[in-house]
Short mmCIF file of N, CA and C and ligand atoms in Angstrom, two decimals:
data_model
loop_
_atom_site.label_atom_id
_atom_site.label_comp_id
_atom_site.label_asym_id
_atom_site.label_seq_id
_atom_site.Cartn_x
_atom_site.Cartn_y
_atom_site.Cartn_z
N MET R 1 2.37 -18.36 -8.37
CA MET R 1 3.58 -18.21 -7.72
C MET R 1 3.92 -16.67 -7.51
N ALA R 2 4.76 -16.53 -6.33
CA ALA R 2 4.87 -15.31 -5.91
C ALA R 2 6.64 -14.94 -5.89
N GLU R 3 6.81 -13.83 -6.28
CA GLU R 3 8.32 -13.47 -6.18
C GLU R 3 8.45 -11.85 -5.39
N PHE R 4 9.76 -11.88 -4.76
CA PHE R 4 10.03 -10.44 -4.33
C PHE R 4 10.56 -9.70 -5.33
N ARG R 5 10.24 -8.49 -5.17
CA ARG R 5 10.75 -7.23 -6.06
C ARG R 5 11.37 -6.26 -5.25
N LYS R 6 12.33 -5.58 -5.63
CA LYS R 6 12.94 -4.21 -4.85
C LYS R 6 12.06 -3.35 -5.18
N ILE R 7 11.54 -2.36 -4.47
CA ILE R 7 10.91 -1.29 -4.71
C ILE R 7 11.50 0.09 -4.30
N ALA R 8 12.44 -0.04 -3.33
CA ALA R 8 12.87 1.10 -2.41
C ALA R 8 14.12 0.76 -1.66
N THR R 9 14.84 1.68 -1.08
CA THR R 9 15.78 1.31 0.03
C THR R 9 15.18 1.64 1.28
N VAL R 10 15.52 1.48 2.44
CA VAL R 10 14.88 1.60 3.78
C VAL R 10 14.81 3.16 4.01
N ALA R 11 15.93 3.97 3.50
CA ALA R 11 15.80 5.58 3.58
C ALA R 11 14.97 5.90 2.72
N ASP R 12 14.39 5.45 1.78
CA ASP R 12 12.96 5.91 1.24
C ASP R 12 11.55 5.76 1.55
N LEU R 13 11.74 4.91 2.61
CA LEU R 13 10.34 4.42 3.24
C LEU R 13 9.56 5.79 3.82
N PRO R 14 8.41 5.85 4.11
CA PRO R 14 7.85 7.01 4.62
C PRO R 14 7.97 7.14 6.19
N PRO R 15 7.98 8.15 6.57
CA PRO R 15 8.00 8.27 8.23
C PRO R 15 6.67 7.84 8.90
N GLU R 16 6.84 7.59 10.20
CA GLU R 16 5.70 6.95 11.04
C GLU R 16 4.51 7.85 10.60
N GLY R 17 3.29 7.50 10.45
CA GLY R 17 2.04 8.31 10.23
C GLY R 17 1.83 8.70 8.72
N GLU R 18 2.55 8.23 7.94
CA GLU R 18 2.80 8.76 6.37
C GLU R 18 2.68 7.59 5.50
N ALA R 19 2.24 7.80 4.19
CA ALA R 19 2.10 6.88 3.11
C ALA R 19 2.89 7.49 2.12
N LYS R 20 3.34 6.60 1.08
CA LYS R 20 4.10 6.99 -0.12
C LYS R 20 4.17 5.97 -1.21
N GLU R 21 4.07 6.61 -2.53
CA GLU R 21 3.96 5.81 -3.73
C GLU R 21 5.36 5.54 -4.22
N PHE R 22 5.27 4.31 -4.66
CA PHE R 22 6.56 3.62 -5.35
C PHE R 22 6.28 2.98 -6.62
N GLU R 23 7.01 3.01 -7.55
CA GLU R 23 6.92 2.39 -8.94
C GLU R 23 7.38 1.18 -9.00
N CYS R 24 6.72 0.02 -9.28
CA CYS R 24 7.23 -1.32 -9.61
C CYS R 24 6.97 -2.05 -10.87
N GLU R 25 7.38 -2.22 -11.69
CA GLU R 25 7.17 -3.26 -12.91
C GLU R 25 5.91 -2.65 -13.60
N GLY R 26 5.65 -1.23 -13.58
CA GLY R 26 4.36 -0.97 -14.30
C GLY R 26 3.32 -0.49 -13.46
N ARG R 27 3.64 -0.93 -12.13
CA ARG R 27 2.31 -0.69 -11.11
C ARG R 27 2.99 0.31 -10.11
N THR R 28 1.81 0.85 -9.60
CA THR R 28 2.12 1.80 -8.32
C THR R 28 1.66 1.21 -7.16
N VAL R 29 2.65 1.17 -6.32
CA VAL R 29 2.45 0.46 -4.83
C VAL R 29 2.47 1.60 -3.96
N CYS R 30 1.17 1.51 -2.89
CA CYS R 30 1.32 2.34 -1.61
C CYS R 30 1.83 1.56 -0.45
N VAL R 31 2.90 2.60 0.20
CA VAL R 31 3.42 2.06 1.49
C VAL R 31 3.02 2.87 2.64
N VAL R 32 2.56 2.21 3.41
CA VAL R 32 2.27 2.96 4.80
C VAL R 32 3.03 2.53 5.96
N ASN R 33 3.47 3.65 6.49
CA ASN R 33 3.97 3.30 7.96
C ASN R 33 3.03 3.81 8.87
N ALA R 34 2.41 2.89 9.74
CA ALA R 34 1.35 3.10 10.73
C ALA R 34 1.90 2.55 12.04
N ASN R 35 2.07 3.43 12.77
CA ASN R 35 2.56 2.68 14.28
C ASN R 35 3.77 2.18 14.00
N GLY R 36 4.96 2.75 13.02
CA GLY R 36 6.19 1.99 13.11
C GLY R 36 6.09 0.76 12.40
N LYS R 37 5.09 0.46 11.76
CA LYS R 37 5.03 -0.83 11.09
C LYS R 37 4.57 -0.80 9.60
N TYR R 38 5.23 -1.26 8.72
CA TYR R 38 5.19 -0.86 7.21
C TYR R 38 4.15 -1.97 6.69
N SER R 39 3.31 -1.39 5.68
CA SER R 39 2.43 -2.50 5.11
C SER R 39 2.24 -1.78 3.52
N ALA R 40 2.29 -2.73 2.68
CA ALA R 40 2.11 -2.16 1.01
C ALA R 40 0.99 -2.74 0.44
N MET R 41 0.17 -1.98 -0.31
CA MET R 41 -1.05 -2.15 -1.20
C MET R 41 -0.95 -1.75 -2.34
N ASP R 42 -1.98 -2.04 -2.98
CA ASP R 42 -2.28 -1.42 -4.23
C ASP R 42 -2.44 0.21 -4.09
N ASN R 43 -2.04 0.96 -4.90
CA ASN R 43 -2.24 2.44 -5.05
C ASN R 43 -3.33 2.99 -5.24
N VAL R 44 -4.29 2.12 -6.06
CA VAL R 44 -5.42 2.47 -6.52
C VAL R 44 -6.76 2.47 -5.79
N CYS R 45 -7.49 3.45 -5.36
CA CYS R 45 -8.82 3.34 -4.43
C CYS R 45 -9.80 2.66 -5.18
N PRO R 46 -10.35 1.60 -4.73
CA PRO R 46 -11.35 1.23 -5.27
C PRO R 46 -12.87 1.90 -5.37
N HIS R 47 -12.97 3.02 -4.81
CA HIS R 47 -13.93 3.90 -4.95
C HIS R 47 -14.01 4.48 -6.49
N ARG R 48 -13.11 5.28 -6.82
CA ARG R 48 -13.23 6.02 -8.15
C ARG R 48 -11.15 6.07 -8.40
N GLY R 49 -10.54 5.21 -8.05
CA GLY R 49 -9.16 5.44 -8.47
C GLY R 49 -8.29 6.24 -7.98
N GLY R 50 -8.52 6.85 -6.76
CA GLY R 50 -7.71 7.99 -6.11
C GLY R 50 -6.26 7.18 -5.70
N PRO R 51 -5.58 8.10 -5.74
CA PRO R 51 -4.12 7.66 -5.23
C PRO R 51 -3.86 7.66 -3.84
N LEU R 52 -3.92 6.37 -3.58
CA LEU R 52 -3.85 6.30 -1.92
C LEU R 52 -2.39 6.66 -1.31
N GLY R 53 -1.31 6.62 -1.79
CA GLY R 53 -0.19 7.03 -1.49
C GLY R 53 0.07 8.46 -1.19
N GLN R 54 -1.19 8.99 -1.57
CA GLN R 54 -1.28 10.62 -1.27
C GLN R 54 -2.13 10.83 -0.28
N GLY R 55 -2.65 9.87 0.39
CA GLY R 55 -3.70 9.85 1.26
C GLY R 55 -3.05 10.12 2.73
N VAL R 56 -3.94 10.15 3.78
CA VAL R 56 -3.74 10.55 5.20
C VAL R 56 -3.59 9.31 5.93
N VAL R 57 -2.61 9.16 6.94
CA VAL R 57 -2.79 7.96 7.82
C VAL R 57 -3.13 8.56 9.23
N ASP R 58 -4.37 7.80 9.68
CA ASP R 58 -4.92 8.14 10.79
C ASP R 58 -4.74 6.76 11.73
N GLY R 59 -4.10 6.63 12.65
CA GLY R 59 -3.98 5.32 13.21
C GLY R 59 -3.61 4.08 12.40
N ASP R 60 -4.28 2.95 12.59
CA ASP R 60 -4.16 1.90 11.39
C ASP R 60 -5.18 2.33 10.29
N LYS R 61 -5.42 3.42 9.71
CA LYS R 61 -6.32 3.62 8.61
C LYS R 61 -5.57 4.40 7.67
N LEU R 62 -6.03 4.45 6.43
CA LEU R 62 -5.51 5.10 5.43
C LEU R 62 -6.59 5.79 4.83
N ILE R 63 -6.65 7.18 4.70
CA ILE R 63 -7.66 7.91 4.20
C ILE R 63 -7.46 8.37 2.66
N CYS R 64 -8.36 7.97 1.70
CA CYS R 64 -8.12 8.50 0.36
C CYS R 64 -8.21 9.95 0.15
N PRO R 65 -7.16 10.46 -0.61
CA PRO R 65 -7.27 12.04 -0.55
C PRO R 65 -8.49 12.61 -1.48
N TRP R 66 -9.13 11.59 -2.22
CA TRP R 66 -9.98 12.23 -2.84
C TRP R 66 -11.53 12.42 -2.42
N HIS R 67 -11.99 11.44 -1.83
CA HIS R 67 -13.50 11.47 -1.20
C HIS R 67 -13.56 10.94 0.30
N GLY R 68 -12.35 10.55 0.91
CA GLY R 68 -12.41 10.29 2.20
C GLY R 68 -12.45 8.74 2.69
N TRP R 69 -12.56 8.09 1.79
CA TRP R 69 -12.90 6.43 1.98
C TRP R 69 -11.64 6.09 2.95
N SER R 70 -11.88 5.40 3.93
CA SER R 70 -10.79 4.82 4.80
C SER R 70 -10.54 3.26 4.70
N PHE R 71 -9.34 2.79 4.91
CA PHE R 71 -9.01 1.46 4.83
C PHE R 71 -7.99 1.05 6.00
N ASN R 72 -8.35 -0.02 6.24
CA ASN R 72 -7.22 -0.79 7.39
C ASN R 72 -6.08 -0.90 6.70
N VAL R 73 -5.08 -0.63 7.17
CA VAL R 73 -3.63 -0.73 6.56
C VAL R 73 -3.04 -2.02 6.82
N ARG R 74 -3.81 -2.95 7.59
CA ARG R 74 -3.23 -4.48 7.59
C ARG R 74 -3.96 -5.23 6.55
N THR R 75 -5.36 -5.17 6.53
CA THR R 75 -6.25 -6.00 5.75
C THR R 75 -6.61 -5.25 4.28
N GLY R 76 -6.22 -4.00 4.19
CA GLY R 76 -7.00 -3.25 3.06
C GLY R 76 -8.37 -3.07 3.05
N GLU R 77 -9.10 -3.64 4.03
CA GLU R 77 -10.50 -3.42 4.04
C GLU R 77 -10.92 -2.26 4.18
N SER R 78 -11.93 -1.98 3.41
CA SER R 78 -12.84 -0.66 3.59
C SER R 78 -13.60 -0.40 4.64
N VAL R 79 -13.35 0.70 5.40
CA VAL R 79 -14.16 1.03 6.68
C VAL R 79 -15.71 0.98 6.09
N GLN R 80 -16.02 1.85 5.19
CA GLN R 80 -17.23 2.06 4.65
C GLN R 80 -17.99 0.97 4.16
N ARG R 81 -17.08 0.07 3.46
CA ARG R 81 -17.79 -0.79 2.66
C ARG R 81 -16.75 -2.16 2.88
N PRO R 82 -17.18 -3.00 3.99
CA PRO R 82 -16.22 -4.17 4.16
C PRO R 82 -16.00 -5.19 3.27
N SER R 83 -17.07 -5.13 2.43
CA SER R 83 -17.06 -6.20 1.38
C SER R 83 -16.05 -5.72 0.17
N THR R 84 -15.60 -4.48 0.34
CA THR R 84 -14.46 -4.07 -0.55
C THR R 84 -12.95 -3.83 0.11
N ALA R 85 -12.09 -4.30 -0.53
CA ALA R 85 -10.79 -4.22 0.02
C ALA R 85 -9.87 -3.93 -1.08
N ILE R 86 -8.79 -3.24 -0.79
CA ILE R 86 -7.67 -2.95 -1.51
C ILE R 86 -6.67 -4.35 -1.65
N PRO R 87 -6.17 -4.58 -2.55
CA PRO R 87 -5.13 -5.71 -2.69
C PRO R 87 -3.85 -5.45 -2.00
N MET R 88 -3.47 -6.34 -1.01
CA MET R 88 -2.27 -5.98 -0.28
C MET R 88 -0.99 -6.87 -0.95
N TYR R 89 0.03 -6.45 -0.77
CA TYR R 89 1.32 -7.05 -1.00
C TYR R 89 2.08 -7.43 0.21
N GLY R 90 2.65 -8.61 0.24
CA GLY R 90 3.81 -8.80 1.25
C GLY R 90 4.79 -7.82 1.09
N LEU R 91 5.31 -7.48 2.20
CA LEU R 91 6.64 -6.56 2.50
C LEU R 91 7.48 -7.04 3.12
N LYS R 92 8.77 -7.09 2.69
CA LYS R 92 10.11 -7.45 3.59
C LYS R 92 11.28 -6.66 3.35
N ILE R 93 11.94 -6.59 4.51
CA ILE R 93 13.25 -5.73 4.39
C ILE R 93 14.39 -6.59 4.50
N ASP R 94 15.20 -6.60 3.47
CA ASP R 94 16.29 -7.39 3.35
C ASP R 94 17.47 -6.66 3.40
N GLY R 95 18.22 -6.27 4.59
CA GLY R 95 19.34 -5.35 4.62
C GLY R 95 18.87 -3.85 4.51
N ASP R 96 19.51 -3.19 3.40
CA ASP R 96 18.81 -1.95 2.94
C ASP R 96 17.68 -1.96 1.77
N ASP R 97 17.60 -3.20 1.44
CA ASP R 97 16.34 -3.16 0.42
C ASP R 97 14.90 -3.49 0.78
N VAL R 98 14.05 -2.68 0.14
CA VAL R 98 12.74 -2.99 0.65
C VAL R 98 12.07 -3.80 -0.50
N LEU R 99 11.48 -5.07 -0.47
CA LEU R 99 10.97 -5.85 -1.30
C LEU R 99 9.40 -6.08 -1.13
N ILE R 100 8.71 -6.10 -2.46
CA ILE R 100 7.33 -6.42 -2.13
C ILE R 100 6.97 -7.56 -2.75
N GLU R 101 6.08 -8.43 -2.51
CA GLU R 101 6.02 -9.79 -3.06
C GLU R 101 4.76 -9.61 -4.35
N ILE R 102 5.21 -10.08 -5.43
CA ILE R 102 4.31 -9.83 -6.73
C ILE R 102 4.00 -11.19 -7.07
N LYS R 103 2.77 -11.34 -7.06
CA LYS R 103 1.98 -12.49 -7.63
C LYS R 103 2.35 -12.65 -9.20
N GLN R 104 2.85 -13.54 -9.62
CA GLN R 104 2.69 -13.59 -11.09
C GLN R 104 1.65 -14.54 -11.57
N LYS R 105 1.13 -14.29 -12.92
CA LYS R 105 -0.07 -15.00 -13.48
C LYS R 105 0.63 -16.45 -13.52
N GLU R 106 -0.24 -17.54 -13.37
CA GLU R 106 0.15 -18.87 -13.37
C GLU R 106 0.00 -19.06 -15.08
S1 LIG L 201 -11.52 7.57 -5.27
FE1 LIG L 201 -10.93 7.23 -3.10
S2 LIG L 201 -12.59 7.71 -1.96
FE2 LIG L 201 -13.36 8.22 -3.85
#
């Protein structure tokens, strides 16, 4: 089952070409603004746990600040290791609220 939770307001979102970290129910979520489109993913790099929300956005890729692995911001897939991907969250904007989709354990 999935539910949407508020993580921010629209004014808090990162500007185009940047990423930002948000806290939500004990987890940190990375929101990326790539080419004017937002996407949300887990903040933990699957390489060694780097904070992806502090990374650099390059086109439709997010580059981890620790060792430079890069990820497709729409799919979460690693460029270096396509079998590895960051968990993605659904994201929607409802008025001024930014919501992400949290999957609950069944
Ligand atoms: S922790 Fe992200 S590239 Fe190493």
